[in-house]
Structure formats: C-alpha cells, structure tokens
Short mmCIF file of C-alpha atoms in Angstrom, two decimals:
data_model
loop_
_atom_site.label_atom_id
_atom_site.label_comp_id
_atom_site.label_asym_id
_atom_site.label_seq_id
_atom_site.Cartn_x
_atom_site.Cartn_y
_atom_site.Cartn_z
CA UNK A 1 103.31 99.95 93.83
CA UNK A 2 102.68 103.13 91.78
CA UNK A 3 102.02 102.62 88.26
CA UNK A 4 105.49 103.93 87.59
CA UNK A 5 107.00 100.56 89.36
CA UNK A 6 106.55 98.18 86.20
CA UNK A 7 108.25 100.18 83.64
CA UNK A 8 110.34 101.86 85.70
CA UNK A 9 112.13 99.12 87.57
CA UNK A 10 112.89 97.06 84.13
CA UNK A 11 114.52 99.75 82.56
CA UNK A 12 116.05 102.22 84.97
CA UNK A 13 117.23 99.63 87.30
CA UNK A 14 118.83 98.15 84.07
CA UNK A 15 121.16 101.05 83.72
CA UNK A 16 122.39 100.69 87.31
CA UNK A 17 123.21 96.75 86.78
CA UNK A 18 119.77 95.62 88.73
CA UNK A 19 116.85 93.55 87.69
CA UNK A 20 113.37 92.66 89.86
CA UNK A 21 111.49 89.80 89.95
CA UNK A 22 107.69 90.62 90.86
CA UNK A 23 105.63 87.98 92.84
CA UNK A 24 101.37 88.41 93.73
CA UNK A 25 101.85 89.57 97.33
CA UNK A 26 99.99 85.69 98.73
CA UNK A 27 102.43 83.90 96.61
CA UNK A 28 104.42 82.70 99.11
CA UNK A 29 105.82 80.04 97.47
CA UNK A 30 106.68 81.78 94.35
CA UNK A 31 108.69 84.46 96.01
CA UNK A 32 110.80 81.83 97.36
CA UNK A 33 111.38 80.19 94.51
CA UNK A 34 112.40 83.54 92.80
CA UNK A 35 115.17 83.76 95.28
CA UNK A 36 118.42 83.20 93.19
CA UNK A 37 121.89 83.39 94.57
CA UNK A 38 122.09 86.89 92.95
CA UNK A 39 119.12 88.24 95.24
CA UNK A 40 120.12 91.01 97.45
CA UNK A 41 116.50 91.95 98.96
CA UNK A 42 112.90 91.44 99.55
CA UNK A 43 111.02 94.37 99.18
CA UNK A 44 107.32 95.10 99.84
CA UNK A 45 104.94 97.76 100.89
CA UNK A 46 103.37 97.39 104.42
CA UNK A 47 99.91 98.57 102.65
CA UNK A 48 99.75 98.18 98.92
CA UNK A 49 99.19 101.15 96.61
CA UNK A 50 96.86 101.39 94.79
CA UNK A 51 94.10 98.78 96.28
CA UNK A 52 95.18 99.22 99.92
CA UNK A 53 96.03 95.83 100.85
CA UNK A 54 97.79 94.68 103.82
CA UNK A 55 100.86 92.71 103.49
CA UNK A 56 101.77 90.05 105.62
CA UNK A 57 105.14 90.91 106.98
CA UNK A 58 106.02 88.52 108.91
CA UNK A 59 105.76 85.52 106.54
CA UNK A 60 107.75 87.71 104.32
CA UNK A 61 110.40 88.09 106.88
CA UNK A 62 111.05 84.76 107.40
CA UNK A 63 111.21 84.08 103.64
CA UNK A 64 114.10 86.70 103.33
CA UNK A 65 116.10 85.79 106.57
CA UNK A 66 115.94 81.94 105.64
CA UNK A 67 118.33 83.34 102.65
CA UNK A 68 120.16 85.43 104.67
CA UNK A 69 118.42 88.43 102.61
CA UNK A 70 116.90 91.74 104.47
CA UNK A 71 113.57 92.81 104.20
CA UNK A 72 113.08 96.27 102.98
CA UNK A 73 109.37 97.47 103.60
CA UNK A 74 107.74 100.66 102.12
CA UNK A 75 105.53 102.25 104.85
CA UNK A 76 104.70 105.29 103.15
CA UNK A 77 100.84 104.61 103.14
CA UNK A 78 100.27 103.31 106.23
CA UNK A 79 102.97 105.28 108.58
CA UNK A 80 104.48 104.47 111.69
CA UNK A 81 101.20 105.55 113.28
CA UNK A 82 99.37 102.08 111.57
CA UNK A 83 102.19 99.92 111.17
CA UNK A 84 105.54 99.19 112.85
CA UNK A 85 107.71 97.10 110.29
CA UNK A 86 110.29 96.23 112.29
CA UNK A 87 108.27 94.90 115.11
CA UNK A 88 107.30 92.55 112.40
CA UNK A 89 110.53 91.05 110.82
CA UNK A 90 111.68 94.06 108.96
CA UNK A 91 115.23 95.39 108.42
CA UNK A 92 114.99 98.40 106.41
CA UNK A 93 111.67 100.78 106.59
CA UNK A 94 111.18 103.50 103.79
CA UNK A 95 108.96 106.44 103.26
CA UNK A 96 107.90 108.88 100.67
CA UNK A 97 107.88 111.55 103.17
CA UNK A 98 105.71 113.50 100.73
CA UNK A 99 102.63 111.44 101.45
CA UNK A 100 101.26 111.05 104.72
CA UNK A 101 104.17 111.92 106.79
CA UNK A 102 103.97 115.46 105.71
CA UNK A 103 100.76 115.09 105.06
CA UNK A 104 100.04 118.45 102.94
CA UNK A 105 101.38 117.22 99.49
CA UNK A 106 103.67 120.43 99.68
CA UNK A 107 107.31 119.15 100.30
CA UNK A 108 109.25 116.46 98.78
CA UNK A 109 111.30 114.06 100.49
CA UNK A 110 112.03 110.44 101.65
CA UNK A 111 113.31 108.74 104.58
CA UNK A 112 115.27 105.44 105.21
CA UNK A 113 115.43 104.16 108.41
CA UNK A 114 117.61 100.70 109.60
CA UNK A 115 116.25 98.51 112.19
CA UNK A 116 119.86 98.14 112.53
CA UNK A 117 120.88 94.32 113.71
CA UNK A 118 121.21 92.70 110.30
CA UNK A 119 124.58 91.06 109.64
CA UNK A 120 125.53 92.75 106.31
CA UNK A 121 128.82 90.86 106.09
CA UNK A 122 127.33 87.05 106.93
CA UNK A 123 126.38 85.92 103.46
CA UNK A 124 128.85 88.59 101.48
CA UNK A 125 126.14 89.44 99.34
CA UNK A 126 126.94 93.48 100.51
CA UNK A 127 130.50 93.98 100.25
CA UNK A 128 130.12 97.60 99.52
CA UNK A 129 129.10 97.33 103.41
CA UNK A 130 131.04 94.65 104.64
CA UNK A 131 134.30 95.05 103.03
CA UNK A 132 137.33 97.69 102.88
CA UNK A 133 136.08 101.06 101.43
CA UNK A 134 138.71 102.81 99.60
CA UNK A 135 137.03 106.28 99.23
CA UNK A 136 137.65 105.96 103.27
CA UNK A 137 141.22 104.48 103.83
CA UNK A 138 139.95 100.98 103.85
CA UNK A 139 137.21 101.05 106.49
CA UNK A 140 134.86 98.21 106.81
CA UNK A 141 131.12 100.34 107.03
CA UNK A 142 129.57 97.59 108.77
CA UNK A 143 132.61 96.80 111.01
CA UNK A 144 132.70 100.32 112.00
CA UNK A 145 128.97 101.47 112.17
CA UNK A 146 127.66 97.93 112.60
CA UNK A 147 125.78 96.32 116.06
CA UNK A 148 128.78 95.05 117.18
CA UNK A 149 131.36 98.04 116.43
CA UNK A 150 132.93 100.87 118.33
CA UNK A 151 129.95 103.20 117.03
CA UNK A 152 127.38 101.20 118.46
CA UNK A 153 129.30 101.14 121.38
CA UNK A 154 129.55 105.04 121.71
CA UNK A 155 125.73 105.29 121.10
CA UNK A 156 125.06 102.63 123.87
CA UNK A 157 123.63 100.32 121.52
CA UNK A 158 126.23 97.55 121.04
CA UNK A 159 124.92 93.97 120.37
CA UNK A 160 121.31 95.42 119.55
CA UNK A 161 121.71 98.33 116.69
CA UNK A 162 124.03 99.74 114.74
CA UNK A 163 123.69 102.32 111.94
CA UNK A 164 125.92 100.92 108.88
CA UNK A 165 123.52 100.68 106.36
CA UNK A 166 122.22 104.17 106.56
CA UNK A 167 125.26 105.33 107.04
CA UNK A 168 127.09 103.76 103.97
CA UNK A 169 123.41 105.02 101.97
CA UNK A 170 124.88 108.81 103.40
CA UNK A 171 128.31 108.81 103.00
CA UNK A 172 128.49 107.01 99.23
CA UNK A 173 125.17 107.05 97.88
CA UNK A 174 124.07 110.24 99.08
CA UNK A 175 127.79 111.53 98.16
CA UNK A 176 127.58 110.11 94.88
CA UNK A 177 124.42 110.86 93.63
CA UNK A 178 123.18 113.82 95.64
CA UNK A 179 119.48 112.73 96.56
CA UNK A 180 119.55 115.44 99.55
CA UNK A 181 116.33 116.84 100.83
CA UNK A 182 116.12 120.92 101.09
CA UNK A 183 116.16 122.56 104.61
CA UNK A 184 112.65 124.01 103.54
CA UNK A 185 111.15 120.89 102.41
CA UNK A 186 112.73 119.10 105.97
CA UNK A 187 110.71 121.69 107.70
CA UNK A 188 107.90 121.28 106.63
CA UNK A 189 108.00 117.65 106.48
CA UNK A 190 109.10 118.06 109.81
CA UNK A 191 106.16 120.33 111.04
CA UNK A 192 103.75 117.90 109.41
CA UNK A 193 104.80 115.10 111.76
CA UNK A 194 103.91 116.62 114.90
CA UNK A 195 100.25 115.88 113.68
CA UNK A 196 100.38 112.90 112.54
CA UNK A 197 98.46 110.66 114.66
CA UNK A 198 95.84 113.38 114.64
CA UNK A 199 95.59 113.42 110.95
CA UNK A 200 95.91 109.21 110.50
CA UNK A 201 92.56 108.73 112.96
CA UNK A 202 90.98 110.97 111.05
CA UNK A 203 91.77 109.52 107.49
CA UNK A 204 90.95 105.88 108.63
CA UNK A 205 87.86 106.84 110.34
CA UNK A 206 87.16 108.95 107.06
CA UNK A 207 87.83 106.37 104.31
CA UNK A 208 85.42 103.93 106.12
CA UNK A 209 82.81 106.06 106.22
CA UNK A 210 83.11 106.59 102.59
CA UNK A 211 83.89 102.87 101.94
CA UNK A 212 80.60 102.27 103.60
CA UNK A 213 78.64 104.80 101.36
CA UNK A 214 80.58 103.33 98.29
CA UNK A 215 79.49 99.79 99.02
CA UNK A 216 75.72 100.71 99.19
CA UNK A 217 75.70 102.56 96.10
CA UNK A 218 74.50 101.47 92.58
CA UNK A 219 76.95 102.37 90.06
CA UNK A 220 79.58 100.88 91.95
CA UNK A 221 80.35 97.29 91.40
CA UNK A 222 83.10 96.73 94.33
CA UNK A 223 85.24 98.22 96.74
CA UNK A 224 88.35 97.15 97.76
CA UNK A 225 89.32 98.10 101.32
CA UNK A 226 90.48 96.02 103.99
CA UNK A 227 88.35 97.92 106.90
CA UNK A 228 85.06 96.53 105.06
CA UNK A 229 86.04 92.79 106.08
CA UNK A 230 86.62 90.23 103.77
CA UNK A 231 90.14 88.04 103.33
CA UNK A 232 92.47 90.90 103.85
CA UNK A 233 90.45 91.58 107.65
CA UNK A 234 92.47 89.48 109.73
CA UNK A 235 95.95 91.01 108.39
CA UNK A 236 94.46 94.50 108.80
CA UNK A 237 93.34 94.00 112.37
CA UNK A 238 97.09 91.94 113.19
CA UNK A 239 99.27 94.84 111.38
CA UNK A 240 97.19 97.88 111.69
CA UNK A 241 94.46 97.81 114.31
CA UNK A 242 93.97 101.39 114.71
CA UNK A 243 92.47 101.40 110.94
CA UNK A 244 93.05 100.25 107.38
CA UNK A 245 94.29 103.63 106.10
CA UNK A 246 93.47 106.48 103.71
CA UNK A 247 93.86 104.49 100.72
CA UNK A 248 91.48 102.66 98.74
CA UNK A 249 89.80 101.28 95.19
CA UNK A 250 86.53 100.93 93.83
CA UNK A 251 85.25 99.68 90.92
CA UNK A 252 82.58 101.38 88.50
CA UNK A 253 79.90 99.35 86.45
CA UNK A 254 80.68 102.10 83.73
CA UNK A 255 83.73 101.44 83.02
CA UNK A 256 86.57 103.21 81.56
CA UNK A 257 84.34 106.24 80.30
CA UNK A 258 82.63 106.31 83.74
CA UNK A 259 86.16 106.37 85.23
CA UNK A 260 87.14 109.26 83.74
CA UNK A 261 84.15 111.28 84.01
CA UNK A 262 83.69 110.96 87.51
CA UNK A 263 87.39 112.18 88.28
CA UNK A 264 86.44 114.87 85.80
CA UNK A 265 83.35 115.70 87.91
CA UNK A 266 84.11 116.03 91.60
CA UNK A 267 84.36 119.43 93.29
CA UNK A 268 85.76 119.52 96.38
CA UNK A 269 87.82 116.52 96.03
CA UNK A 270 91.24 116.81 93.96
CA UNK A 271 91.99 115.46 90.68
CA UNK A 272 95.50 114.81 91.63
CA UNK A 273 97.93 111.93 91.77
CA UNK A 274 99.21 111.65 95.20
CA UNK A 275 98.31 109.97 98.20
CA UNK A 276 98.03 110.78 101.64
CA UNK A 277 97.36 114.41 101.53
CA UNK A 278 95.21 116.04 104.30
CA UNK A 279 92.96 116.62 101.27
CA UNK A 280 90.80 114.01 99.54
CA UNK A 281 92.20 113.09 96.16
CA UNK A 282 91.11 111.09 93.65
CA UNK A 283 92.44 109.42 90.60
CA UNK A 284 91.73 107.07 87.45
CA UNK A 285 94.82 104.86 87.01
CA UNK A 286 94.01 103.22 84.20
CA UNK A 287 93.86 107.05 82.23
CA UNK A 288 96.56 108.23 84.30
CA UNK A 289 99.22 106.63 86.64
CA UNK A 290 98.98 103.33 85.24
CA UNK A 291 98.86 104.02 81.31
CA UNK A 292 101.54 102.77 80.11
CA UNK A 293 100.79 99.37 81.23
CA UNK A 294 99.02 96.65 79.88
CA UNK A 295 95.41 95.60 80.87
CA UNK A 296 97.01 92.20 82.60
CA UNK A 297 99.88 94.69 84.28
CA UNK A 298 96.69 96.92 85.38
CA UNK A 299 94.95 93.72 86.54
CA UNK A 300 97.73 92.12 88.45
CA UNK A 301 98.47 95.87 89.85
CA UNK A 302 94.80 96.05 91.39
CA UNK A 303 94.28 98.97 88.56
CA UNK A 304 91.98 97.68 86.45
CA UNK A 305 90.06 99.32 83.85
CA UNK A 306 87.21 100.87 85.86
CA UNK A 307 89.32 101.30 88.98
CA UNK A 308 88.99 104.51 90.79
CA UNK A 309 91.73 105.15 93.32
CA UNK A 310 90.78 107.53 96.30
CA UNK A 311 92.83 108.66 99.39
CA UNK A 312 90.46 110.20 101.50
CA UNK A 313 91.47 113.27 103.43
CA UNK A 314 90.53 114.64 106.66
CA UNK A 315 87.72 116.88 105.76
CA UNK A 316 84.11 115.94 107.19
CA UNK A 317 83.29 112.82 105.40
CA UNK A 318 79.43 113.85 104.90
CA UNK A 319 81.16 116.42 102.66
CA UNK A 320 83.19 113.69 100.89
CA UNK A 321 80.54 111.35 100.36
CA UNK A 322 78.01 114.25 99.08
CA UNK A 323 80.92 115.16 96.40
CA UNK A 324 81.01 111.60 95.21
CA UNK A 325 77.50 111.24 95.14
CA UNK A 326 76.77 114.10 92.87
CA UNK A 327 79.53 113.13 90.65
CA UNK A 328 78.25 109.64 90.66
CA UNK A 329 74.46 110.75 89.65
CA UNK A 330 76.52 111.89 86.19
CA UNK A 331 78.03 108.83 84.75
CA UNK A 332 76.49 106.12 83.33
CA UNK A 333 75.21 103.09 85.12
CA UNK A 334 77.06 100.44 82.21
CA UNK A 335 78.97 100.48 80.26
CA UNK A 336 78.10 100.44 76.45
#
C-alpha cells in the first residue's frame, strides 16, 4: 500500500467507526485468524505498491468466501491488461484511474467495478445493501439490483450478475459524500484507456530491462521485481503472464543519504510520488511517501531506508538506464 495507508487507515477510518487489521501478504493463517464476527471484507492489491509483489488472489478469495466475505482487490498497479481479478475470485475491483488506466498523470479519478454474483444478504453483515432503505421508500438494494432481481432480468444477466454494490455506492455513498469525477477528468482517463494495451506492454518490457541493468550495478544491493525470478516468479506467471508491471524497488548500498542523493540527481526521470505514468518516475519512500512510518513499518511495507521506488515509463529503455547510470555515478558505494 502507499505510505499513507498505515497512518491514514487507523485515524481516518476510525472517524467512520471502521478498523483495519494489517497482515503479511503470505501470512494466510494470520489473515484467517484476524477475521472476526465484525469483519466486512478482505482487501489486497493484485500487484503491491511499492515492491511490485504479485499477490495470490485465489488463496485470499478462498479465505474470504469461507467466511462469507467479499474479496476487494486494488488493481491499480496491474491494470486489467495484466491481471483480471474477477477470474481469480475477486468480488469488487477498485482502481486509482490516475495511474495506469489514464496513463499520463494529468487527471484524478477512481473506479469501483463489481463482479455481481456476491450474495450481500446471506450473512446479515451488509444491511445497507440488503435491508430496506428509508431514503428510497423502503427499497432493498440487493433485492432490486442483485443478480436475482428485476434489474438483472432487464439487463439479461439474471442468476449470473447484478449491480447492487455499485448502485448502493452511487445512490448513497456518492450522494452523501460527493466524490464525483469531473467531466474533463473522465474524458482524459477515457482517452488514456484507449492505449492501455500498448502502454502496459511497453512498461513491462522496459521495467524488465531496467531491473536487469540495476541488478548488475555495483552500487545496488538488491532488486525486487517478480519478472527477474525468485520466490514471486510463479505467482507472476500465474496472474500476470504478460508482464510483471512497471513498478519495482531496489536498494542502494549507500543507504538513506544515497537514496536522497540519487532521486535528486536524475535528469530525464521525474521525481514524483506517482506511478503508472507514461514517464519514468522515481521516489525515495523513506524520505517521501513513507516518512511518517517507523523503520519497522517501512520494512514491513517493503520500503526500507535504502529503498528506491521506480515506476518505469514508455521512453526508450536505453535512455532510462543512461539516466539512472549517471545518477548512480555520484552516490556513495556504502553508507558511512
């Protein structure tokens, strides 16, 4: 998750009466034990920020569904070109459309996409969707808009897929809190999505080339990218065989100060705390997005002190490597 997830979730969510339990991405026993009678969902990323880890969606879906819970997947980093979470058990998919979908970092927006076959009434945990809504004369959203309701019949999807979650999000959540995308931002994101397959394949090809370059550099201690192989490679092949995405991290032998110096020394690459842009973006999480976290929390998030996050763009790969090479020339080989 982004650097704001840990400080944001306990504080901001608490104001809504929500709480969050964080678990390791492979701690499946811990995830199952963390589920209580009050748990409403299991939430994960398909390809995790910042380290580019590919998550085992099917295993998380099995855990969630055993407990009558939906699996919500943030597919921002992967985009639908690389990973299609519904095919692996997800019930809701969310995107920050500002990232890979829009592709140019020039518009703000987000998407909620519903698979449509989750039973929101069975567990009794989702009364906003399953019980009568006073705002709409006692209408039950799931009964009306769920997969077995009259709207699904009208759409030709009865028994297969409904739209009760996204309708509820729209007619209650959007109505009450007002997070409505501007028409021009919607236009820009729509335009960006037209080139998604071309861009994402170039992102992946470039990222693999840059990761291989960094893996061999004397001032780099490690590179985390599923496309290089290692323990995450099998999940990459299963869930995103076209490529491991544009996002990955690497560590500098020179530590914290070397990280700050590197991101200030690039010339073509942009020092921006974004990802999924057509331009290559670089960040030093420990001094930027994750600066509010403790070192222990940063390590758990894959954003250690020496970590550099790279979102590889669609420029010529040789130009990206040349810029990184000249910036690396100036950083110390080891920390003092």
